[in-house]
Short mmCIF file of C-alpha atoms in Angstrom, two decimals:
data_model
loop_
_atom_site.label_atom_id
_atom_site.label_comp_id
_atom_site.label_asym_id
_atom_site.label_seq_id
_atom_site.Cartn_x
_atom_site.Cartn_y
_atom_site.Cartn_z
CA MET A 1 77.50 90.67 51.99
CA LYS A 2 73.90 91.72 52.42
CA HIS A 3 72.27 94.52 50.47
CA LYS A 4 71.52 97.85 52.01
CA CYS A 5 68.25 99.57 51.26
CA ASP A 6 68.36 101.67 48.08
CA GLN A 7 66.90 104.59 49.97
CA CYS A 8 68.57 104.46 53.37
CA ASP A 9 71.26 102.65 55.39
CA GLN A 10 68.99 99.94 56.80
CA PRO A 11 69.52 96.35 55.67
CA ALA A 12 67.22 95.45 52.78
CA THR A 13 64.63 92.73 53.32
CA TYR A 14 62.70 93.24 50.09
CA HIS A 15 64.51 92.24 46.92
CA SER A 16 63.29 92.20 43.35
CA VAL A 17 64.82 91.82 39.92
CA LYS A 18 62.88 93.08 36.93
CA ILE A 19 63.79 92.79 33.29
CA VAL A 20 62.59 95.87 31.44
CA LYS A 21 63.42 96.07 27.71
CA GLY A 22 66.27 93.67 28.22
CA GLN A 23 67.63 95.76 31.07
CA LYS A 24 68.02 94.11 34.47
CA ILE A 25 66.74 96.36 37.24
CA GLU A 26 67.46 95.32 40.80
CA GLU A 27 65.60 96.79 43.73
CA HIS A 28 66.55 96.39 47.38
CA LEU A 29 64.48 97.99 50.11
CA CYS A 30 64.32 97.86 53.88
CA GLU A 31 61.07 96.89 55.56
CA ALA A 32 60.01 100.49 56.13
CA HIS A 33 60.66 101.69 52.58
CA ALA A 34 59.14 98.56 51.08
CA ALA A 35 56.04 99.19 53.16
CA GLN A 36 56.03 102.82 52.06
CA ALA A 37 56.15 101.72 48.44
CA GLY A 38 53.19 99.49 49.21
CA LEU A 39 55.20 96.37 48.41
CA VAL A 40 54.65 94.51 51.65
CA PRO A 41 51.89 94.72 54.21
CA LYS A 42 53.02 96.94 57.09
CA GLU A 43 52.06 94.38 59.72
CA ALA A 44 53.30 91.24 58.03
CA GLN A 45 52.63 89.23 61.14
CA ALA A 46 49.98 90.69 63.39
CA PRO A 47 50.08 89.19 66.87
CA ILE A 48 47.06 86.98 67.37
CA ASN A 49 45.78 89.09 70.25
CA GLU A 50 45.71 92.09 68.00
CA LEU A 51 43.81 90.16 65.35
CA LEU A 52 41.36 89.10 67.98
CA THR A 53 40.84 92.59 69.32
CA LYS A 54 40.40 93.98 65.83
CA PHE A 55 38.00 91.24 64.91
CA VAL A 56 35.90 91.77 68.00
CA GLN A 57 35.88 95.52 67.47
CA LEU A 58 34.86 95.09 63.83
CA HIS A 59 31.94 92.99 64.89
CA SER A 60 30.82 95.39 67.57
CA GLY A 61 27.76 96.06 65.40
CA MET A 62 26.81 92.46 65.87
CA ALA A 63 26.96 92.95 69.61
CA GLY A 64 24.68 95.98 69.41
CA ALA A 65 21.61 94.10 70.56
CA GLN A 66 23.68 92.39 73.26
CA GLN A 67 25.08 95.47 74.95
CA GLU A 68 24.05 94.13 78.32
CA LEU A 69 25.09 90.54 77.72
CA ALA A 70 26.86 89.44 80.86
CA CYS A 71 28.10 86.29 82.56
CA ASP A 72 25.75 85.22 85.39
CA ASN A 73 28.61 83.81 87.36
CA CYS A 74 31.23 86.57 87.42
CA GLY A 75 29.35 89.55 85.98
CA MET A 76 31.80 90.13 83.15
CA THR A 77 30.04 91.84 80.24
CA PHE A 78 30.79 91.08 76.63
CA ASN A 79 31.89 94.68 76.20
CA GLU A 80 34.50 94.30 78.92
CA PHE A 81 35.80 91.19 77.22
CA ARG A 82 35.96 93.09 73.94
CA GLU A 83 38.13 95.71 75.56
CA HIS A 84 40.68 93.44 77.24
CA SER A 85 40.42 90.13 75.31
CA LEU A 86 40.25 88.34 78.66
CA LEU A 87 37.28 86.39 79.99
CA GLY A 88 36.33 86.52 83.66
CA CYS A 89 35.68 82.89 84.56
CA PRO A 90 35.14 79.43 83.05
CA GLU A 91 31.39 80.09 82.88
CA CYS A 92 31.96 83.00 80.50
CA TYR A 93 32.55 80.43 77.77
CA ARG A 94 28.96 79.28 78.20
CA ALA A 95 27.52 82.78 78.63
CA PHE A 96 29.16 84.12 75.47
CA GLU A 97 29.21 80.87 73.49
CA ALA A 98 27.29 82.25 70.51
CA GLN A 99 29.56 85.29 70.26
CA LEU A 100 32.79 83.41 70.93
CA ALA A 101 32.25 80.57 68.47
CA PRO A 102 32.83 82.54 65.23
CA LEU A 103 35.66 84.41 66.86
CA LEU A 104 37.49 81.29 67.98
CA GLU A 105 36.94 79.74 64.59
CA ARG A 106 38.81 82.64 63.05
CA ALA A 107 41.58 82.62 65.63
CA HIS A 108 42.17 78.86 65.45
CA GLU A 109 42.20 77.98 61.75
CA GLY A 110 38.50 77.19 61.61
CA ALA A 111 38.38 74.91 64.64
CA THR A 112 35.08 74.56 66.47
CA HIS A 113 35.89 71.86 69.03
CA HIS A 114 38.73 70.73 71.25
CA ILE A 115 40.71 67.72 70.17
CA GLY A 116 43.46 66.48 72.43
CA LYS A 117 44.20 65.82 76.04
CA VAL A 118 41.26 65.32 78.41
CA PRO A 119 41.74 65.62 82.16
CA ARG A 120 41.15 62.22 83.72
CA ARG A 121 38.93 63.74 86.36
CA ALA A 122 36.58 65.14 83.72
CA GLY A 123 35.23 61.61 83.46
CA ALA A 124 34.94 58.80 80.96
CA ASP A 125 32.18 60.48 79.00
CA GLU A 126 34.45 63.35 78.04
CA HIS A 127 37.03 60.82 76.91
CA ARG A 128 34.54 59.06 74.72
CA GLN A 129 33.34 62.33 73.19
CA GLN A 130 36.92 63.30 72.47
CA ARG A 131 37.65 59.96 70.87
CA LEU A 132 34.58 60.26 68.69
CA LEU A 133 35.52 63.77 67.67
CA ARG A 134 39.03 62.73 66.79
CA MET A 135 37.87 59.70 64.82
CA ARG A 136 35.34 61.82 62.92
CA LYS A 137 38.06 64.24 61.96
CA GLN A 138 40.29 61.39 60.83
CA LEU A 139 37.35 59.97 58.88
CA ALA A 140 36.86 63.26 57.06
CA ASP A 141 40.58 63.37 56.29
CA ALA A 142 40.55 59.78 55.05
CA VAL A 143 37.58 60.45 52.77
CA ALA A 144 39.23 63.58 51.44
CA ALA A 145 42.38 61.58 50.73
CA GLU A 146 40.27 58.83 49.09
CA ASP A 147 41.66 56.28 51.54
CA TYR A 148 38.48 54.23 51.64
CA GLU A 149 39.97 51.29 53.49
CA GLN A 150 40.95 53.56 56.37
CA ALA A 151 37.57 55.32 56.17
CA ALA A 152 35.67 52.03 56.45
CA ARG A 153 37.75 51.02 59.45
CA LEU A 154 37.13 54.36 61.16
CA ARG A 155 33.39 54.12 60.46
CA ASP A 156 33.26 50.75 62.23
CA GLU A 157 35.27 52.11 65.15
CA ILE A 158 33.00 55.12 65.49
CA ARG A 159 29.92 52.89 65.45
CA ALA A 160 31.42 50.63 68.10
CA CYS A 161 32.40 53.62 70.24
CA GLU A 162 28.95 55.18 69.99
CA GLY A 163 27.31 51.93 70.97
CA SER A 164 29.50 51.34 74.00
CA PRO A 165 28.24 52.43 77.41
CA THR A 166 30.11 55.30 79.10
CA MET B 1 68.24 77.26 97.56
CA ASN B 2 67.33 80.76 96.35
CA VAL B 3 67.14 82.70 93.10
CA GLN B 4 70.72 83.93 93.32
CA ALA B 5 72.03 80.38 93.43
CA LEU B 6 70.70 79.96 89.88
CA THR B 7 73.38 82.27 88.49
CA GLN B 8 76.03 79.70 89.44
CA ARG B 9 74.84 77.46 86.63
CA ALA B 10 74.10 77.92 82.97
CA GLY B 11 70.57 76.52 83.07
CA GLU B 12 69.25 73.58 81.11
CA TRP B 13 68.50 75.36 77.85
CA LEU B 14 71.97 76.86 77.57
CA ARG B 15 73.84 73.61 77.97
CA GLY B 16 74.48 73.69 74.24
CA SER B 17 73.68 70.04 73.79
CA GLY B 18 70.81 68.02 72.41
CA PRO B 19 69.86 67.19 68.82
CA HIS B 20 70.52 69.94 66.24
CA SER B 21 72.01 72.18 68.92
CA GLU B 22 74.13 73.98 66.30
CA ILE B 23 70.90 75.67 65.19
CA VAL B 24 68.23 74.85 67.76
CA LEU B 25 69.08 76.38 71.14
CA SER B 26 66.10 75.16 73.06
CA SER B 27 62.69 73.54 72.96
CA ARG B 28 59.98 74.85 75.23
CA ILE B 29 56.41 73.73 75.84
CA ARG B 30 54.00 75.50 78.13
CA LEU B 31 50.51 74.62 79.27
CA ALA B 32 47.83 77.04 80.48
CA ARG B 33 45.55 75.67 83.20
CA ASN B 34 42.93 77.19 85.50
CA LEU B 35 41.31 75.83 88.62
CA ALA B 36 37.63 74.99 88.20
CA GLY B 37 35.28 76.95 90.43
CA PHE B 38 37.42 80.10 90.58
CA PRO B 39 37.24 83.23 88.45
CA PHE B 40 40.24 83.73 86.18
CA VAL B 41 43.10 85.77 87.65
CA ASN B 42 42.01 89.11 86.12
CA ARG B 43 38.57 88.78 87.77
CA ALA B 44 39.62 87.22 91.07
CA SER B 45 39.65 89.12 94.35
CA ARG B 46 42.85 89.35 96.34
CA ARG B 47 41.51 86.68 98.67
CA GLN B 48 40.69 84.35 95.81
CA ARG B 49 44.11 84.88 94.30
CA LEU B 50 45.70 83.99 97.62
CA GLU B 51 43.55 80.88 97.87
CA VAL B 52 44.51 79.77 94.35
CA LEU B 53 48.15 80.44 95.16
CA GLU B 54 48.02 78.38 98.34
CA ARG B 55 46.31 75.43 96.66
CA CYS B 56 48.78 75.40 93.81
CA ARG B 57 51.71 75.76 96.16
CA GLY B 58 50.49 72.82 98.23
CA GLU B 59 50.37 70.53 95.20
CA ILE B 60 53.51 71.78 93.46
CA MET B 61 55.62 71.60 96.61
CA SER B 62 54.17 68.27 97.81
CA GLY B 63 57.29 66.45 96.59
CA ARG B 64 55.41 64.45 93.97
CA LEU B 65 56.79 66.52 91.07
CA ALA B 66 60.44 66.73 92.03
CA GLY B 67 62.40 66.86 95.22
CA ASP B 68 64.18 70.14 94.74
CA ILE B 69 61.84 72.98 93.78
CA ILE B 70 62.34 76.66 94.58
CA TRP B 71 59.17 78.60 95.36
CA VAL B 72 59.58 82.32 94.71
CA ASP B 73 56.97 84.72 96.03
CA LEU B 74 57.28 87.40 93.36
CA ASN B 75 55.48 89.92 95.47
CA GLU B 76 58.31 89.84 97.95
CA ALA B 77 61.23 89.22 95.62
CA ASP B 78 63.34 92.26 94.83
CA ASP B 79 63.44 93.85 91.37
CA LEU B 80 66.81 92.42 90.43
CA ASP B 81 65.74 88.84 91.18
CA ARG B 82 62.57 89.29 89.18
CA GLN B 83 64.55 90.64 86.25
CA LEU B 84 67.00 87.76 86.59
CA LEU B 85 64.14 85.28 86.23
CA VAL B 86 62.94 87.08 83.09
CA GLU B 87 66.45 86.93 81.62
CA ARG B 88 66.53 83.18 82.28
CA HIS B 89 63.13 82.78 80.58
CA LEU B 90 61.66 81.37 83.79
CA ILE B 91 58.93 84.01 84.09
CA SER B 92 57.33 86.42 81.62
CA ARG B 93 57.90 90.16 81.76
CA GLN B 94 54.23 90.53 82.56
CA HIS B 95 54.61 88.21 85.56
CA ALA B 96 57.65 90.13 86.79
CA GLN B 97 55.71 93.41 86.79
CA GLY B 98 52.52 91.76 88.00
CA GLY B 99 50.36 94.87 88.42
CA GLY B 100 51.82 96.11 91.69
CA ASP B 101 51.51 93.85 94.71
CA GLN B 102 49.22 91.12 93.37
CA PRO B 103 49.82 87.71 94.97
CA ARG B 104 51.80 85.70 92.44
CA ALA B 105 54.67 83.25 92.41
CA VAL B 106 56.84 80.93 90.39
CA ALA B 107 58.02 77.43 91.22
CA ILE B 108 61.32 76.48 89.61
CA ALA B 109 62.89 73.04 89.46
CA ALA B 110 66.44 73.34 90.80
CA ASP B 111 67.80 72.00 87.50
CA GLU B 112 65.59 74.57 85.69
CA THR B 113 64.01 71.95 83.45
CA PHE B 114 60.61 73.24 84.42
CA ALA B 115 58.98 76.32 85.90
CA ILE B 116 55.39 76.92 86.93
CA MET B 117 54.01 80.44 87.13
CA ALA B 118 51.04 80.85 89.46
CA ASN B 119 48.56 83.71 88.97
CA GLU B 120 49.99 85.00 85.73
CA GLU B 121 47.27 85.46 83.08
CA ASP B 122 46.03 81.98 83.99
CA HIS B 123 46.12 80.33 87.41
CA LEU B 124 48.89 78.04 86.21
CA ARG B 125 51.33 78.46 83.36
CA MET B 126 53.73 75.55 83.41
CA GLN B 127 56.68 75.21 81.09
CA VAL B 128 59.37 72.69 80.35
CA LEU B 129 62.65 73.80 78.80
CA ARG B 130 65.15 71.51 77.07
CA SER B 131 68.31 72.23 75.14
CA GLY B 132 68.40 71.41 71.46
CA LEU B 133 65.46 69.96 69.60
CA GLN B 134 63.74 67.76 72.19
CA LEU B 135 60.04 68.49 71.80
CA GLU B 136 58.82 64.94 72.39
CA GLU B 137 60.84 64.64 75.59
CA ALA B 138 59.59 68.05 76.68
CA TRP B 139 56.01 67.03 75.96
CA ASP B 140 56.34 63.81 77.99
CA GLN B 141 57.65 65.77 80.95
CA ILE B 142 55.08 68.57 80.87
CA SER B 143 52.23 66.11 80.35
CA HIS B 144 53.44 64.16 83.37
CA ILE B 145 53.55 67.32 85.48
CA ASP B 146 50.03 68.12 84.29
CA ASP B 147 48.84 64.61 85.24
CA VAL B 148 50.39 64.79 88.69
CA LEU B 149 48.84 68.19 89.46
CA GLU B 150 45.51 67.09 88.04
CA GLU B 151 45.27 64.21 90.48
CA ARG B 152 44.33 66.68 93.19
CA LEU B 153 43.43 69.89 91.39
CA ASP B 154 40.28 70.27 89.28
CA PHE B 155 41.11 72.06 86.06
CA ALA B 156 38.46 74.13 84.27
CA TYR B 157 37.51 72.13 81.22
CA SER B 158 34.62 71.82 78.79
CA SER B 159 34.10 69.11 76.22
CA ARG B 160 33.62 71.64 73.45
CA TRP B 161 36.39 74.11 74.24
CA GLY B 162 38.87 71.92 76.09
CA TYR B 163 40.99 73.50 78.83
CA LEU B 164 39.48 76.90 79.55
CA SER B 165 41.88 79.83 79.60
CA ALA B 166 41.43 83.50 80.42
CA CYS B 167 42.27 84.54 76.87
CA PRO B 168 40.41 82.49 74.28
CA THR B 169 43.49 82.43 72.06
CA ASN B 170 44.87 79.75 74.41
CA VAL B 171 41.72 77.65 74.78
CA GLY B 172 41.70 73.98 73.82
CA THR B 173 44.99 72.29 74.53
CA GLY B 174 46.43 75.39 76.21
CA VAL B 175 49.71 74.40 74.57
CA ARG B 176 52.35 76.77 73.34
CA VAL B 177 55.35 75.14 71.71
CA SER B 178 58.37 77.40 71.14
CA VAL B 179 61.58 76.46 69.43
CA MET B 180 64.46 78.92 69.83
CA MET B 181 66.62 78.96 66.74
CA HIS B 182 69.95 80.60 65.98
CA LEU B 183 69.82 81.83 62.36
CA PRO B 184 72.88 84.04 61.78
CA ALA B 185 73.55 82.90 58.19
CA LEU B 186 69.99 83.63 57.05
CA LYS B 187 70.34 87.04 58.66
CA LEU B 188 73.71 87.70 56.97
CA THR B 189 72.44 86.67 53.55
CA GLY B 190 69.26 88.69 54.01
CA GLU B 191 67.01 85.65 53.67
CA ILE B 192 65.27 85.73 57.04
CA GLU B 193 62.05 86.65 55.25
CA LYS B 194 61.96 83.01 54.05
CA VAL B 195 61.53 81.92 57.65
CA ARG B 196 58.73 84.38 58.27
CA ARG B 197 56.96 83.25 55.13
CA ALA B 198 57.28 79.54 55.99
CA ALA B 199 55.98 80.24 59.49
CA ARG B 200 53.09 82.35 58.28
CA ASP B 201 52.00 79.64 55.85
CA THR B 202 51.73 77.18 58.72
CA HIS B 203 50.05 79.59 61.17
CA LEU B 204 53.11 79.89 63.37
CA ALA B 205 54.52 83.04 64.91
CA VAL B 206 58.13 84.22 64.69
CA ARG B 207 59.25 86.23 67.71
CA GLY B 208 62.46 87.61 69.16
CA PHE B 209 64.65 86.40 72.00
CA PHE B 210 62.32 87.63 74.74
CA GLY B 211 59.05 86.66 73.08
CA GLU B 212 56.22 88.82 71.89
CA GLY B 213 57.26 92.25 70.69
CA SER B 214 60.98 91.75 71.28
CA ASP B 215 63.79 92.06 68.74
CA ALA B 216 65.68 89.11 67.40
CA LEU B 217 68.77 89.95 69.46
CA GLY B 218 71.74 87.76 68.65
CA ASP B 219 69.92 86.37 65.59
CA LEU B 220 67.83 84.25 67.94
CA PHE B 221 64.30 83.58 66.76
CA GLN B 222 61.45 81.84 68.54
CA ILE B 223 59.03 79.90 66.40
CA SER B 224 55.75 79.13 68.17
CA ASN B 225 52.26 77.89 67.45
CA GLN B 226 49.25 80.18 67.63
CA THR B 227 46.46 77.67 67.15
CA THR B 228 45.51 75.78 70.30
CA LEU B 229 41.99 74.63 69.44
CA GLY B 230 41.06 71.77 67.12
CA LYS B 231 44.49 70.16 66.96
CA SER B 232 45.79 67.56 69.38
CA GLU B 233 49.06 68.12 71.19
CA GLU B 234 50.67 65.43 69.01
CA GLU B 235 49.51 67.13 65.83
CA ILE B 236 50.93 70.43 67.03
CA LEU B 237 54.28 68.80 67.90
CA HIS B 238 54.47 66.96 64.61
CA GLY B 239 53.85 70.19 62.73
CA PHE B 240 57.11 71.41 64.26
CA LEU B 241 59.12 68.20 64.04
CA GLU B 242 58.13 67.14 60.55
CA ASN B 243 57.62 70.43 58.79
CA ILE B 244 58.70 73.79 60.01
CA VAL B 245 61.81 73.04 62.09
CA PRO B 246 63.55 70.75 59.57
CA GLN B 247 62.68 73.25 56.85
CA ILE B 248 64.24 76.18 58.69
CA ILE B 249 67.28 74.09 59.69
CA ALA B 250 67.76 73.26 56.00
CA TYR B 251 67.45 76.94 55.00
CA GLU B 252 70.02 77.95 57.59
CA GLN B 253 72.41 75.17 56.60
CA GLN B 254 72.13 76.10 52.93
CA ALA B 255 72.85 79.73 53.81
CA ARG B 256 75.87 78.67 55.89
CA GLN B 257 77.26 76.54 53.07
CA ALA B 258 76.67 79.33 50.57
CA LEU B 259 78.62 81.74 52.78
CA ILE B 260 81.54 79.32 53.04
CA LYS B 261 81.54 78.64 49.33
CA HIS B 262 81.08 82.13 47.95
CA ARG B 263 81.97 84.59 50.68
CA ALA B 264 84.43 82.83 52.94
CA ALA B 265 86.63 85.88 53.44
CA LEU B 266 83.70 88.05 54.42
CA LEU B 267 82.35 85.37 56.71
CA ASP B 268 85.70 84.96 58.48
CA ASP B 269 86.01 88.70 58.71
CA ARG B 270 82.70 88.92 60.58
CA ILE B 271 83.69 86.11 62.92
CA TRP B 272 87.19 87.38 63.71
CA ARG B 273 86.07 90.97 64.07
CA ALA B 274 83.55 89.77 66.64
CA TRP B 275 86.36 87.96 68.45
CA ALA B 276 88.60 91.03 68.28
CA ILE B 277 85.96 93.34 69.70
CA LEU B 278 84.80 91.06 72.48
CA THR B 279 88.35 90.31 73.62
CA HIS B 280 89.37 93.98 73.59
CA ALA B 281 86.35 96.20 74.23
CA ARG B 282 86.39 98.28 77.41
CA VAL B 283 82.79 99.49 77.32
CA ILE B 284 79.96 97.53 75.71
CA GLY B 285 76.15 97.27 75.68
CA THR B 286 73.95 94.16 75.67
CA ASP B 287 72.67 94.46 72.10
CA GLU B 288 76.16 94.70 70.64
CA VAL B 289 77.32 91.75 72.74
CA MET B 290 74.42 89.62 71.54
CA SER B 291 75.11 90.35 67.92
CA LEU B 292 78.85 89.68 68.26
CA LEU B 293 78.29 86.48 70.24
CA SER B 294 76.00 85.36 67.45
CA HIS B 295 78.85 85.64 64.94
CA LEU B 296 81.24 83.80 67.28
CA ARG B 297 78.73 81.03 67.73
CA LEU B 298 78.44 80.71 63.96
CA GLY B 299 82.23 80.63 63.70
CA VAL B 300 82.56 77.84 66.26
CA ASN B 301 79.75 75.81 64.70
CA LEU B 302 81.39 76.08 61.28
CA GLY B 303 84.80 75.17 62.67
CA ARG B 304 86.31 78.52 61.68
CA LEU B 305 87.14 79.63 65.20
CA ASP B 306 88.41 77.28 67.88
CA CYS B 307 89.52 79.49 70.75
CA VAL B 308 86.22 79.21 72.61
CA ASP B 309 83.52 76.56 73.10
CA ILE B 310 79.78 76.79 72.49
CA ARG B 311 78.93 76.35 76.13
CA THR B 312 80.91 79.46 77.11
CA LEU B 313 79.22 81.45 74.37
CA ASN B 314 75.75 80.28 75.42
CA GLU B 315 76.63 81.23 78.98
CA LEU B 316 77.76 84.68 77.88
CA PHE B 317 74.42 85.30 76.16
CA LEU B 318 72.92 85.09 79.63
CA LEU B 319 75.64 86.56 81.86
CA SER B 320 75.81 89.71 79.72
CA GLN B 321 72.21 90.59 80.60
CA SER B 322 71.91 93.38 83.15
CA ALA B 323 70.50 91.51 86.13
CA HIS B 324 72.88 88.58 85.71
CA LEU B 325 75.84 90.88 85.40
CA GLN B 326 74.93 92.63 88.63
CA ARG B 327 74.33 89.38 90.47
CA ILE B 328 77.60 87.71 89.45
CA THR B 329 79.61 90.81 90.25
CA ALA B 330 77.56 91.24 93.44
CA CYS B 331 77.04 94.94 93.02
CA GLU B 332 74.25 97.12 91.74
CA MET B 333 75.44 99.44 89.00
CA ASP B 334 74.12 102.20 86.79
CA GLN B 335 74.16 101.74 83.04
CA ALA B 336 77.62 103.22 82.45
CA ALA B 337 79.19 101.05 85.14
CA ARG B 338 77.40 97.99 83.76
CA ARG B 339 78.82 98.59 80.28
CA GLU B 340 82.30 98.61 81.74
CA ALA B 341 81.75 95.59 83.97
CA ARG B 342 80.22 93.70 81.03
CA ALA B 343 83.26 94.28 78.84
CA ARG B 344 85.55 93.18 81.69
CA MET B 345 83.54 90.04 82.44
CA ILE B 346 83.50 89.02 78.78
CA ARG B 347 87.26 89.57 78.33
CA HIS B 348 87.82 87.46 81.41
CA LYS B 349 85.53 84.63 80.23
CA LEU B 350 87.22 84.62 76.81
CA GLY B 351 90.62 84.42 78.40
CA ALA B 352 91.77 87.90 77.33
CA LYS B 353 93.34 90.55 79.52
#
């Protein structure tokens, strides 16, 4: 039913068919042997935490001048965060904002701001900011898709929203 | 009601119903939330952790969420109960271990449609579980729970980063959507790599039955989002509902049809061998059971085996796990004894001698 690896008894996950001088050559390899042959990346799907840790470690040079950078509120240093990938308190996001921003951008498909649910208690202003953010993103999408009617509508809505009191 | 009472039922996500339940076992959405004005769990003192726990308990158990909620103090629960909760996907492995005697708990709705972990990596990790593909329903429920708790709890939030979480990989919406899919035909035809590729292209993760770092036992795969910042909850849900899930369902269905068309004898052989082993084995381990149950489930869904129903098979996925087995038989056993008891329990459930 399924192919076994050409080199061992494991099920094959890498399959290729090559035609060389009119000869059909099939190749079936398991993950390990395919990786050994350099045919697939060893870590096809690195867990995001691992990516994050690696990224932070890679950029440790960047943090060189900020060895002592710490959160005023909880005392967590940036180095400690680098080690465990966990922040100490909500204030850490402010304390390490400059360092976190590029990192989060990488981890979240280039995102730089939250879009989505806003806690009601966070106040109307947050809601308005969120709405504006969302509309601006939609506007960019509409322009990219050359949907100018939609873009014009969104522009008016954004203007109205900006002008309205909080 | 206590933890052991849970074993009397199959649990919401194993009901075997809901849209696309022949391929989608369950839909799960979890939210990460932290109380404003407290350090995150990893930085909190024991006293602060206790205070967070008490505040959360007060709100969760106030009766405004649901009438029947079980509060389990994991620090006091015994090992077997903790393991049982992991097997039922009500708490994470990390929460079960919990770094010794740290104050931590889980609140579980009696019907198991939702569970809220307190003092895991974040102060609150709430999840809703539904059988089949029911992401929108799950979202409505979890968002409602979030709203109710937020009426009296201040959640850490910033306009730029959204809901603030201990690990910045969860910041923003704090949403993790996971769809558990049964993909035996793709596994049999060696095409599971297609799923991984489709997921990778859309920034989703493919994990095993017990989440991060676990094997895809029983051909069960969890597809979940990794991006939580810069996309609204609706956008995240629609990514699943409109793209990835229908695509994987189509792949699996194609693979199933191809098996029937071109390799029917081999397919039936797999299915009936699984039946033969499970109805006759005297000693059996969990991994083997999972893989055989997977083939039976495929057989029932394709109408090639009619001596058992899906619900029983779903139930067996759970009852074969070590902690469940020991709870339903009411005795603690070593591994060898468990393998025997497991084989006996399965024969009994399948109506064999």
